[in-house]
mmCIF file of C-alpha atoms in Angstrom:
data_model
loop_
_atom_site.group_PDB
_atom_site.id
_atom_site.type_symbol
_atom_site.label_atom_id
_atom_site.label_comp_id
_atom_site.label_asym_id
_atom_site.label_seq_id
_atom_site.Cartn_x
_atom_site.Cartn_y
_atom_site.Cartn_z
ATOM 1 C CA MET O 43 10.155 13.260 1.321
ATOM 2 C CA ASP O 44 6.871 14.787 0.167
ATOM 3 C CA ARG O 45 6.925 18.448 -0.695
ATOM 4 C CA GLU O 46 3.179 18.834 -0.850
ATOM 5 C CA ARG O 47 1.804 22.242 -1.582
ATOM 6 C CA SER O 48 -1.856 23.105 -1.145
ATOM 7 C CA ALA O 49 -3.634 26.118 0.258
ATOM 8 C CA SER O 50 -6.754 24.095 1.008
ATOM 9 C CA GLY O 51 -7.870 24.321 4.593
ATOM 10 C CA ALA O 52 -5.626 27.272 5.491
ATOM 11 C CA GLY O 53 -6.824 30.514 7.029
ATOM 12 C CA ARG O 54 -10.041 29.262 8.615
ATOM 13 C CA ALA O 55 -10.591 30.122 12.258
ATOM 14 C CA VAL O 56 -10.925 27.225 14.664
ATOM 15 C CA PRO O 57 -12.354 27.750 18.155
ATOM 16 C CA ARG O 58 -10.116 27.142 21.149
ATOM 17 C CA LEU O 59 -10.712 23.783 22.740
ATOM 18 C CA PRO O 60 -10.161 22.576 26.288
ATOM 19 C CA GLU O 61 -6.715 21.664 27.527
ATOM 20 C CA THR O 62 -5.724 18.211 28.801
ATOM 21 C CA ARG O 63 -2.600 17.089 30.582
ATOM 22 C CA HIS O 64 -1.231 16.032 27.174
ATOM 23 C CA GLY O 65 -2.107 19.362 25.554
ATOM 24 C CA ARG O 66 -5.040 20.718 23.613
ATOM 25 C CA ARG O 67 -7.300 18.158 21.912
ATOM 26 C CA GLN O 68 -9.436 18.650 18.847
ATOM 27 C CA LEU O 69 -12.921 17.074 18.794
ATOM 28 C CA GLY O 70 -12.424 15.364 22.162
ATOM 29 C CA THR O 71 -11.267 11.766 22.000
ATOM 30 C CA GLY O 72 -12.478 9.876 25.043
ATOM 31 C CA ASP O 73 -10.248 7.832 27.331
ATOM 32 C CA GLY O 74 -9.253 4.456 25.938
ATOM 33 C CA GLU O 75 -9.981 5.326 22.311
ATOM 34 C CA ALA O 76 -7.298 4.947 19.660
ATOM 35 C CA VAL O 77 -5.288 8.074 18.854
ATOM 36 C CA LEU O 78 -4.569 8.618 15.169
ATOM 37 C CA ALA O 79 -2.006 11.417 15.452
ATOM 38 C CA VAL O 80 -0.106 13.299 18.146
ATOM 39 C CA LEU O 81 1.734 16.588 17.756
ATOM 40 C CA VAL O 82 4.991 17.364 19.549
ATOM 41 C CA ALA O 83 5.548 21.125 19.266
ATOM 42 C CA GLU O 84 6.024 24.071 21.610
ATOM 43 C CA ASP O 85 5.310 26.766 19.015
ATOM 44 C CA GLN O 86 1.780 28.070 19.608
ATOM 45 C CA ALA O 87 1.448 29.301 16.021
ATOM 46 C CA LEU O 88 2.286 25.835 14.730
ATOM 47 C CA GLN O 89 -0.152 24.247 17.173
ATOM 48 C CA ASP O 90 -2.870 26.560 15.824
ATOM 49 C CA GLU O 91 -2.127 25.579 12.215
ATOM 50 C CA VAL O 92 -2.261 21.888 13.099
ATOM 51 C CA ALA O 93 -5.545 22.516 14.923
ATOM 52 C CA ARG O 94 -6.997 23.860 11.666
ATOM 53 C CA VAL O 95 -5.787 20.759 9.841
ATOM 54 C CA ALA O 96 -7.317 18.529 12.526
ATOM 55 C CA ALA O 97 -10.666 20.270 12.205
ATOM 56 C CA ALA O 98 -10.627 19.932 8.415
ATOM 57 C CA ALA O 99 -9.741 16.217 8.655
ATOM 58 C CA GLY O 100 -12.224 15.517 11.444
ATOM 59 C CA VAL O 101 -9.588 13.934 13.694
ATOM 60 C CA ASP O 102 -8.315 14.382 17.215
ATOM 61 C CA ILE O 103 -4.694 15.598 17.543
ATOM 62 C CA PRO O 104 -3.475 15.969 21.132
ATOM 63 C CA VAL O 105 -0.338 18.029 21.750
ATOM 64 C CA ALA O 106 2.282 16.159 23.784
ATOM 65 C CA PRO O 107 5.187 17.860 25.616
ATOM 66 C CA GLY O 108 7.746 15.361 24.313
ATOM 67 C CA VAL O 109 8.278 12.280 22.195
ATOM 68 C CA PRO O 110 7.966 9.745 25.065
ATOM 69 C CA ASP O 111 4.619 11.291 26.058
ATOM 70 C CA ALA O 112 3.467 11.145 22.448
ATOM 71 C CA LEU O 113 4.468 7.505 22.008
ATOM 72 C CA ALA O 114 2.678 6.591 25.225
ATOM 73 C CA LEU O 115 -0.553 7.427 23.390
ATOM 74 C CA ALA O 116 0.359 4.813 20.709
ATOM 75 C CA PRO O 117 -0.446 7.018 17.697
ATOM 76 C CA ASP O 118 -0.415 5.887 14.081
ATOM 77 C CA VAL O 119 1.163 9.203 13.076
ATOM 78 C CA LEU O 120 3.666 11.318 15.001
ATOM 79 C CA LEU O 121 3.763 14.982 13.968
ATOM 80 C CA LEU O 122 7.085 16.539 14.956
ATOM 81 C CA GLY O 123 7.359 20.299 15.039
ATOM 82 C CA SER O 124 10.478 21.587 13.305
ATOM 83 C CA GLY O 125 11.318 23.679 16.341
ATOM 84 C CA HIS O 126 11.384 20.550 18.455
ATOM 85 C CA LEU O 127 14.025 19.012 16.190
ATOM 86 C CA ARG O 128 16.425 21.884 16.820
ATOM 87 C CA PHE O 129 17.303 20.473 20.182
ATOM 88 C CA ARG O 130 20.019 17.933 19.413
ATOM 89 C CA ALA O 131 19.564 16.138 22.715
ATOM 90 C CA GLU O 132 15.857 15.771 22.031
ATOM 91 C CA GLN O 133 16.639 14.355 18.586
ATOM 92 C CA ARG O 134 18.859 11.710 20.151
ATOM 93 C CA GLY O 135 16.019 10.957 22.529
ATOM 94 C CA LEU O 136 13.704 10.564 19.539
ATOM 95 C CA SER O 137 15.821 7.773 18.097
ATOM 96 C CA GLY O 138 15.861 5.953 21.397
ATOM 97 C CA ALA O 139 12.175 6.413 21.962
ATOM 98 C CA LEU O 140 11.281 5.135 18.513
ATOM 99 C CA ALA O 141 13.527 2.118 18.995
ATOM 100 C CA ALA O 142 11.464 1.267 22.067
ATOM 101 C CA ALA O 143 8.148 1.888 20.333
ATOM 102 C CA GLY O 144 7.609 -1.839 19.907
ATOM 103 C CA SER O 145 7.220 -2.189 23.681
ATOM 104 C CA ILE O 146 4.176 0.076 23.782
ATOM 105 C CA PRO O 147 1.128 -1.916 24.891
ATOM 106 C CA ALA O 148 -1.934 -2.856 22.823
ATOM 107 C CA GLY O 149 0.138 -4.254 19.968
ATOM 108 C CA THR O 150 0.903 -0.923 18.340
ATOM 109 C CA GLY O 151 3.849 -0.523 15.992
ATOM 110 C CA LYS O 152 6.143 2.367 15.236
ATOM 111 C CA PRO O 153 4.238 5.462 14.107
ATOM 112 C CA GLU O 154 4.731 7.182 10.787
ATOM 113 C CA ILE O 155 6.680 10.390 11.335
ATOM 114 C CA ILE O 156 5.835 13.679 9.616
ATOM 115 C CA VAL O 157 7.825 16.850 10.290
ATOM 116 C CA VAL O 158 5.562 19.900 10.395
ATOM 117 C CA GLY O 159 6.726 23.475 10.240
ATOM 118 C CA LEU O 160 5.640 26.966 9.241
ATOM 119 C CA SER O 161 6.439 28.586 5.913
ATOM 120 C CA GLU O 162 8.640 31.208 7.542
ATOM 121 C CA ASP O 163 10.928 28.514 8.959
ATOM 122 C CA SER O 164 13.623 28.218 6.285
ATOM 123 C CA THR O 165 15.386 25.344 8.067
ATOM 124 C CA VAL O 166 12.504 22.881 8.144
ATOM 125 C CA TRP O 167 13.787 20.719 5.257
ATOM 126 C CA ASP O 168 17.323 20.551 6.649
ATOM 127 C CA LEU O 169 15.971 19.580 10.054
ATOM 128 C CA ALA O 170 13.736 16.928 8.550
ATOM 129 C CA ALA O 171 16.639 15.457 6.596
ATOM 130 C CA GLY O 172 18.470 14.822 9.861
ATOM 131 C CA SER O 173 15.538 12.956 11.388
ATOM 132 C CA SER O 174 13.903 9.605 10.595
ATOM 133 C CA ALA O 175 10.854 11.297 9.067
ATOM 134 C CA ALA O 176 9.661 10.221 5.624
ATOM 135 C CA ARG O 177 7.345 13.208 4.995
ATOM 136 C CA VAL O 178 7.328 16.954 5.524
ATOM 137 C CA ALA O 179 4.337 19.297 5.684
ATOM 138 C CA VAL O 180 5.050 23.048 5.537
ATOM 139 C CA LEU O 181 1.991 24.897 6.807
ATOM 140 C CA PRO O 182 -0.274 26.518 5.850
ATOM 141 C CA ALA O 183 0.638 25.586 2.238
ATOM 142 C CA ALA O 184 0.437 21.832 2.870
ATOM 143 C CA ALA O 185 -2.666 22.008 5.075
ATOM 144 C CA GLY O 186 -4.899 20.485 2.418
ATOM 145 C CA TRP O 187 -2.574 17.566 1.785
ATOM 146 C CA LEU O 188 -2.067 16.858 5.508
ATOM 147 C CA ALA O 189 -5.801 17.015 6.213
ATOM 148 C CA GLY O 190 -6.463 14.575 3.376
ATOM 149 C CA PHE O 191 -3.694 12.246 4.543
ATOM 150 C CA LEU O 192 -5.039 12.140 8.103
ATOM 151 C CA ALA O 193 -8.626 11.713 6.922
ATOM 152 C CA ARG O 194 -7.614 8.693 4.854
ATOM 153 C CA ARG O 195 -5.702 7.193 7.751
ATOM 154 C CA ARG O 196 -8.736 7.700 9.978
ATOM 155 C CA SER O 197 -11.127 5.910 7.620
ATOM 156 C CA PHE O 198 -8.833 3.184 6.306
ATOM 157 C CA SER O 199 -6.118 1.379 8.208
ATOM 158 C CA GLY O 200 -4.144 0.201 5.194
ATOM 159 C CA GLY O 201 -4.519 -2.162 2.283
ATOM 160 C CA THR O 202 -3.163 -5.613 1.543
ATOM 161 C CA VAL O 203 -0.495 -6.308 -1.076
ATOM 162 C CA VAL O 204 -0.650 -9.754 -2.698
ATOM 163 C CA GLY O 205 2.007 -10.992 -5.111
ATOM 164 C CA VAL O 206 0.988 -13.479 -7.806
ATOM 165 C CA LEU O 207 3.921 -15.664 -8.855
ATOM 166 C CA GLY O 208 3.983 -18.105 -11.751
ATOM 167 C CA GLY O 209 5.247 -21.593 -11.102
ATOM 168 C CA GLY O 210 5.567 -23.640 -14.262
ATOM 169 C CA GLY O 211 4.455 -21.266 -17.017
ATOM 170 C CA VAL O 212 0.772 -21.430 -16.186
ATOM 171 C CA GLY O 213 -0.304 -17.816 -16.750
ATOM 172 C CA ALA O 214 0.183 -15.887 -13.498
ATOM 173 C CA SER O 215 -0.722 -12.658 -15.284
ATOM 174 C CA THR O 216 -4.092 -14.085 -16.291
ATOM 175 C CA VAL O 217 -4.805 -15.090 -12.704
ATOM 176 C CA ALA O 218 -3.732 -11.647 -11.433
ATOM 177 C CA CYS O 219 -6.163 -10.009 -13.868
ATOM 178 C CA TRP O 220 -9.014 -12.355 -12.925
ATOM 179 C CA LEU O 221 -8.508 -11.747 -9.212
ATOM 180 C CA SER O 222 -8.362 -7.965 -9.732
ATOM 181 C CA ALA O 223 -11.582 -7.893 -11.732
ATOM 182 C CA ASN O 224 -13.480 -10.115 -9.314
ATOM 183 C CA ALA O 225 -12.265 -8.203 -6.261
ATOM 184 C CA ALA O 226 -13.337 -4.917 -7.870
ATOM 185 C CA GLU O 227 -16.736 -6.400 -8.705
ATOM 186 C CA THR O 228 -17.538 -6.629 -4.988
ATOM 187 C CA GLY O 229 -16.835 -2.921 -4.463
ATOM 188 C CA SER O 230 -13.270 -3.056 -3.163
ATOM 189 C CA SER O 231 -10.730 -0.516 -4.366
ATOM 190 C CA VAL O 232 -8.133 -2.510 -6.312
ATOM 191 C CA LEU O 233 -4.815 -1.774 -8.002
ATOM 192 C CA LEU O 234 -3.234 -4.256 -10.420
ATOM 193 C CA LEU O 235 0.488 -3.587 -10.590
ATOM 194 C CA GLU O 236 2.762 -5.024 -13.266
ATOM 195 C CA GLY O 237 5.897 -6.423 -11.688
ATOM 196 C CA ASP O 238 6.945 -8.815 -14.457
ATOM 197 C CA ALA O 239 9.616 -6.800 -16.248
ATOM 198 C CA TRP O 240 9.942 -9.273 -19.117
ATOM 199 C CA GLY O 241 6.349 -10.370 -19.554
ATOM 200 C CA SER O 242 4.146 -9.763 -22.585
ATOM 201 C CA GLY O 243 2.551 -6.756 -20.924
ATOM 202 C CA LEU O 244 -0.642 -6.403 -18.893
ATOM 203 C CA GLU O 245 -1.759 -3.436 -20.974
ATOM 204 C CA TRP O 246 -1.779 -5.581 -24.108
ATOM 205 C CA ALA O 247 -3.624 -8.423 -22.406
ATOM 206 C CA LEU O 248 -6.216 -6.043 -20.950
ATOM 207 C CA GLY O 249 -6.600 -3.897 -24.070
ATOM 208 C CA ALA O 250 -5.401 -0.867 -22.116
ATOM 209 C CA VAL O 251 -2.529 0.308 -24.325
ATOM 210 C CA ASP O 252 -4.332 3.505 -25.361
ATOM 211 C CA LEU O 253 -5.688 4.435 -21.924
ATOM 212 C CA GLU O 254 -4.282 7.688 -20.569
ATOM 213 C CA GLY O 255 -2.483 7.627 -17.245
ATOM 214 C CA ILE O 256 0.729 6.958 -15.347
ATOM 215 C CA ARG O 257 3.063 4.094 -16.257
ATOM 216 C CA TRP O 258 6.213 2.881 -14.500
ATOM 217 C CA PRO O 259 8.560 5.026 -16.652
ATOM 218 C CA ASP O 260 6.685 8.138 -15.505
ATOM 219 C CA LEU O 261 7.741 7.364 -11.929
ATOM 220 C CA GLU O 262 11.474 7.067 -12.609
ATOM 221 C CA GLY O 263 13.498 9.291 -10.323
ATOM 222 C CA VAL O 264 10.823 9.513 -7.626
ATOM 223 C CA SER O 265 12.433 9.855 -4.206
ATOM 224 C CA GLY O 266 10.873 9.694 -0.769
ATOM 225 C CA SER O 267 7.130 9.084 -0.690
ATOM 226 C CA LEU O 268 4.190 9.552 -3.042
ATOM 227 C CA ASN O 269 0.850 11.171 -2.351
ATOM 228 C CA PRO O 270 -1.640 8.255 -2.485
ATOM 229 C CA VAL O 271 -4.489 10.429 -3.783
ATOM 230 C CA GLN O 272 -2.381 11.818 -6.611
ATOM 231 C CA LEU O 273 -1.131 8.358 -7.558
ATOM 232 C CA ALA O 274 -4.634 6.884 -7.668
ATOM 233 C CA ALA O 275 -5.976 9.847 -9.642
ATOM 234 C CA GLY O 276 -3.242 9.506 -12.255
ATOM 235 C CA LEU O 277 -3.552 5.788 -12.982
ATOM 236 C CA PRO O 278 -5.615 4.370 -15.854
ATOM 237 C CA ALA O 279 -8.627 2.313 -14.825
ATOM 238 C CA LEU O 280 -10.707 -0.415 -16.414
ATOM 239 C CA ALA O 281 -13.109 -3.140 -15.281
ATOM 240 C CA GLY O 282 -13.424 -1.384 -11.927
ATOM 241 C CA PHE O 283 -9.728 -1.480 -10.958
ATOM 242 C CA SER O 284 -6.659 0.718 -11.473
ATOM 243 C CA LEU O 285 -3.640 -0.424 -13.471
ATOM 244 C CA LEU O 286 0.037 0.445 -13.226
ATOM 245 C CA GLY O 287 1.716 -1.046 -16.293
ATOM 246 C CA ARG O 288 5.221 -0.753 -17.624
ATOM 247 C CA GLY O 289 4.303 1.035 -20.860
ATOM 248 C CA THR O 290 7.075 1.184 -23.433
ATOM 249 C CA GLY O 291 9.896 2.271 -21.131
ATOM 250 C CA SER O 292 12.714 0.397 -19.468
ATOM 251 C CA PRO O 293 11.616 -2.964 -17.989
ATOM 252 C CA SER O 294 13.634 -2.396 -14.806
ATOM 253 C CA VAL O 295 12.383 -0.178 -11.965
ATOM 254 C CA ASP O 296 14.451 1.035 -9.036
ATOM 255 C CA GLU O 297 13.496 -0.668 -5.767
ATOM 256 C CA ALA O 298 13.196 2.694 -4.003
ATOM 257 C CA VAL O 299 10.506 3.691 -6.498
ATOM 258 C CA VAL O 300 8.731 0.355 -6.041
ATOM 259 C CA GLY O 301 8.730 0.865 -2.276
ATOM 260 C CA ALA O 302 7.301 4.378 -2.588
ATOM 261 C CA VAL O 303 4.591 3.197 -4.982
ATOM 262 C CA LEU O 304 3.516 0.295 -2.780
ATOM 263 C CA ASP O 305 3.487 2.486 0.339
ATOM 264 C CA ALA O 306 1.138 4.858 -1.471
ATOM 265 C CA ALA O 307 -0.916 1.944 -2.807
ATOM 266 C CA ARG O 308 -1.502 0.633 0.716
ATOM 267 C CA SER O 309 -3.094 3.960 1.633
ATOM 268 C CA ALA O 310 -5.093 4.386 -1.563
ATOM 269 C CA TYR O 311 -6.364 0.850 -2.206
ATOM 270 C CA GLN O 312 -7.852 -1.946 -0.143
ATOM 271 C CA LEU O 313 -6.126 -4.523 -2.325
ATOM 272 C CA THR O 314 -3.017 -4.282 -4.492
ATOM 273 C CA ILE O 315 -2.239 -7.293 -6.687
ATOM 274 C CA VAL O 316 1.314 -7.486 -8.009
ATOM 275 C CA ASP O 317 1.824 -9.580 -11.141
ATOM 276 C CA LEU O 318 5.286 -11.010 -10.454
ATOM 277 C CA GLY O 319 5.423 -13.380 -13.415
ATOM 278 C CA ARG O 320 8.324 -15.792 -13.235
ATOM 279 C CA THR O 321 11.469 -13.666 -13.471
ATOM 280 C CA ALA O 322 14.731 -13.161 -11.605
ATOM 281 C CA GLY O 323 13.370 -9.852 -10.266
ATOM 282 C CA ALA O 324 10.325 -11.459 -8.690
ATOM 283 C CA ALA O 325 12.137 -12.192 -5.421
ATOM 284 C CA SER O 326 13.088 -8.532 -4.924
ATOM 285 C CA LEU O 327 9.487 -7.400 -5.492
ATOM 286 C CA LEU O 328 8.090 -10.212 -3.382
ATOM 287 C CA ARG O 329 9.572 -8.736 -0.221
ATOM 288 C CA PHE O 330 7.191 -5.777 -0.540
ATOM 289 C CA CYS O 331 4.166 -8.121 -0.467
ATOM 290 C CA ASP O 332 2.121 -9.227 2.530
ATOM 291 C CA GLN O 333 1.099 -12.511 0.906
ATOM 292 C CA ALA O 334 2.140 -14.549 -2.111
ATOM 293 C CA LEU O 335 0.032 -16.714 -4.375
ATOM 294 C CA MET O 336 2.027 -19.284 -6.349
ATOM 295 C CA VAL O 337 0.069 -20.302 -9.428
ATOM 296 C CA VAL O 338 0.896 -23.900 -10.353
ATOM 297 C CA PRO O 339 -0.415 -26.115 -13.169
ATOM 298 C CA GLY O 340 -2.030 -29.283 -11.909
ATOM 299 C CA ARG O 341 0.468 -31.550 -13.628
ATOM 300 C CA THR O 342 3.650 -33.264 -12.480
ATOM 301 C CA ARG O 343 5.863 -31.108 -14.684
ATOM 302 C CA GLY O 344 4.278 -27.955 -13.299
ATOM 303 C CA VAL O 345 4.860 -29.085 -9.718
ATOM 304 C CA LEU O 346 8.533 -29.742 -10.476
ATOM 305 C CA GLY O 347 8.865 -26.293 -12.045
ATOM 306 C CA ALA O 348 7.237 -24.651 -9.032
ATOM 307 C CA GLN O 349 9.601 -26.428 -6.648
ATOM 308 C CA ALA O 350 12.491 -24.526 -8.237
ATOM 309 C CA LEU O 351 10.920 -21.289 -6.966
ATOM 310 C CA LEU O 352 10.676 -22.341 -3.339
ATOM 311 C CA PRO O 353 14.176 -21.160 -2.264
ATOM 312 C CA HIS O 354 13.362 -17.650 -3.541
ATOM 313 C CA LEU O 355 10.117 -17.101 -1.656
ATOM 314 C CA GLY O 356 11.783 -15.874 1.535
ATOM 315 C CA PRO O 357 9.683 -15.156 4.629
ATOM 316 C CA VAL O 358 6.553 -13.962 2.793
ATOM 317 C CA PRO O 359 3.566 -16.221 3.629
ATOM 318 C CA ALA O 360 2.679 -18.198 0.493
ATOM 319 C CA ARG O 361 -0.295 -20.187 -0.730
ATOM 320 C CA VAL O 362 -0.862 -22.314 -3.795
ATOM 321 C CA VAL O 363 -3.384 -21.683 -6.564
ATOM 322 C CA VAL O 364 -3.748 -24.718 -8.827
ATOM 323 C CA ARG O 365 -4.713 -24.171 -12.472
ATOM 324 C CA GLY O 366 -6.506 -26.820 -14.444
ATOM 325 C CA PRO O 367 -6.562 -29.122 -16.211
ATOM 326 C CA LEU O 368 -5.370 -31.684 -13.712
ATOM 327 C CA GLY O 369 -3.022 -34.503 -14.651
ATOM 328 C CA ASN O 370 -3.750 -38.164 -14.091
ATOM 329 C CA GLY O 371 -3.736 -39.067 -10.412
ATOM 330 C CA LEU O 372 -3.462 -35.431 -9.255
ATOM 331 C CA ASP O 373 -5.848 -33.060 -7.558
ATOM 332 C CA GLU O 374 -5.356 -29.584 -6.127
ATOM 333 C CA VAL O 375 -4.816 -30.871 -2.592
ATOM 334 C CA LEU O 376 -2.002 -33.192 -3.666
ATOM 335 C CA VAL O 377 -0.311 -30.399 -5.624
ATOM 336 C CA ALA O 378 -0.315 -28.073 -2.620
ATOM 337 C CA GLU O 379 0.943 -30.830 -0.336
ATOM 338 C CA ALA O 380 3.804 -31.610 -2.735
ATOM 339 C CA LEU O 381 4.937 -27.988 -2.459
ATOM 340 C CA GLY O 382 4.436 -27.772 1.294
ATOM 341 C CA PHE O 383 2.126 -24.741 1.273
ATOM 342 C CA PRO O 384 -1.566 -24.263 2.080
ATOM 343 C CA LEU O 385 -4.019 -24.496 -0.795
ATOM 344 C CA SER O 386 -5.676 -21.199 -1.688
ATOM 345 C CA GLY O 387 -7.927 -22.589 -4.401
ATOM 346 C CA TYR O 388 -8.386 -24.229 -7.778
ATOM 347 C CA LEU O 389 -9.023 -22.313 -11.012
ATOM 348 C CA PRO O 390 -10.514 -24.328 -13.871
ATOM 349 C CA PHE O 391 -8.989 -24.290 -17.327
ATOM 350 C CA HIS O 392 -10.295 -21.619 -19.697
ATOM 351 C CA ARG O 393 -9.276 -22.082 -23.316
ATOM 352 C CA GLY O 394 -7.620 -19.115 -25.027
ATOM 353 C CA ALA O 395 -7.461 -16.883 -21.919
ATOM 354 C CA GLY O 396 -5.195 -13.911 -22.568
ATOM 355 C CA ARG O 397 -3.933 -15.040 -25.977
ATOM 356 C CA GLU O 398 -5.542 -12.195 -27.946
ATOM 357 C CA TYR O 399 -5.360 -8.450 -27.411
ATOM 358 C CA GLY O 400 -7.747 -7.300 -24.698
ATOM 359 C CA GLN O 401 -9.250 -10.745 -24.122
ATOM 360 C CA VAL O 402 -7.764 -11.727 -20.764
ATOM 361 C CA LEU O 403 -10.878 -10.773 -18.811
ATOM 362 C CA THR O 404 -13.286 -12.805 -20.920
ATOM 363 C CA GLY O 405 -12.945 -15.665 -18.464
ATOM 364 C CA ALA O 406 -13.184 -13.579 -15.289
ATOM 365 C CA GLY O 407 -16.951 -13.323 -15.444
ATOM 366 C CA ARG O 408 -17.608 -17.028 -15.949
ATOM 367 C CA PRO O 409 -19.457 -18.338 -12.874
ATOM 368 C CA ARG O 410 -16.930 -21.058 -12.019
ATOM 369 C CA ILE O 411 -13.976 -18.670 -12.282
ATOM 370 C CA ARG O 412 -15.784 -15.926 -10.380
ATOM 371 C CA ARG O 413 -16.635 -18.267 -7.523
ATOM 372 C CA ALA O 414 -13.111 -19.700 -7.437
ATOM 373 C CA SER O 415 -11.591 -16.196 -7.460
ATOM 374 C CA GLN O 416 -13.701 -15.134 -4.491
ATOM 375 C CA ARG O 417 -12.614 -18.207 -2.529
ATOM 376 C CA ILE O 418 -8.955 -17.470 -3.308
ATOM 377 C CA LEU O 419 -9.272 -13.814 -2.323
ATOM 378 C CA ALA O 420 -10.855 -14.803 0.983
ATOM 379 C CA THR O 421 -7.721 -16.775 1.910
ATOM 380 C CA VAL O 422 -5.322 -13.824 1.604
ATOM 381 C CA LEU O 423 -7.394 -10.886 2.822
ATOM 382 C CA PRO O 424 -7.957 -10.043 6.493
ATOM 383 C CA ALA O 425 -11.692 -9.622 5.846
ATOM 384 C CA PRO O 426 -14.031 -10.642 3.029
ATOM 385 C CA VAL O 427 -13.487 -8.536 -0.066
ATOM 386 C CA GLY O 428 -15.841 -5.582 -0.089
ATOM 387 C CA MET O 429 -16.256 -5.590 3.695
ATOM 388 C CA ALA O 430 -13.197 -3.465 4.558
ATOM 389 C CA SER O 431 -14.003 -0.122 6.016
#
């Protein structure tokens, strides 16, 4: 759980706003518009603190009398007052209501739950631990963090995580770097994440060994969730994208840490590319991805090597990226058909890519590779790169 502490946004007076049947609203959301967050709290002092946060974030936060009323508004975020959680019967009702959240109309999913409380409430953390909440905001200290979190959720619905998997020793890391650089070139916010525990190292390939910033070993022991803004601010950056490499620490990373990092990445970046390499741990990381790109050499031997990976892909939607040169009698369409997955694109051969320190991106700017990268990115993103809001 987050224990965010910030005095930003606290202590500023906010004018009283009109009441509705669901409670007081900030900034007046009209009927039929999407609701970002709903507060369930009876404590007037807590409602006032949340109203200040809402004003700072520029969002509308209605106050609902109970969890069912809140879920009926289909919010992305459910703010639960700590006082509300004291009622054991209400807490049991919360579990049941959340279990039924999938039946809410308009295709909404289960909301993210944040327990909110006041600094004088010494039981807020214990109460939160007994709920299904993943975050806690103690006000007014965490007002700045909560306002920033809600503002980000208002302006950006969540990024896409794409895993790049090597099939046949063709250089998945090189492809991951090329895609990251070309996505960033269009103005998208991009994170390249090293998931190949036994690879040669993205930092070496990118010439980023001496860049200051967070590496995987720095995140060991992280529990609960990460602040997306803090994560993004702490990562090294080059060629327009952020990088989370493994540094010189242990090659293995706890799955709970991976989950927390990717949750934060979805909020902070429009696109996160995970270099999965071709390792036994790739399958465990793949389950955190929305899409998978299987990079396959355009030769018979490469196709046979890629087929060995198929049982480990699981339910994640996968596409094939074919790397040149092509073998006799083969083209990219035939390679994809042999594997039984849609073709994402063809990347031409580039001699010497990634073999020397810091040289992996030398091919990314070549016109043929840039055009091919853009076509590949268009197949895995919900909107053209650079067009996300």
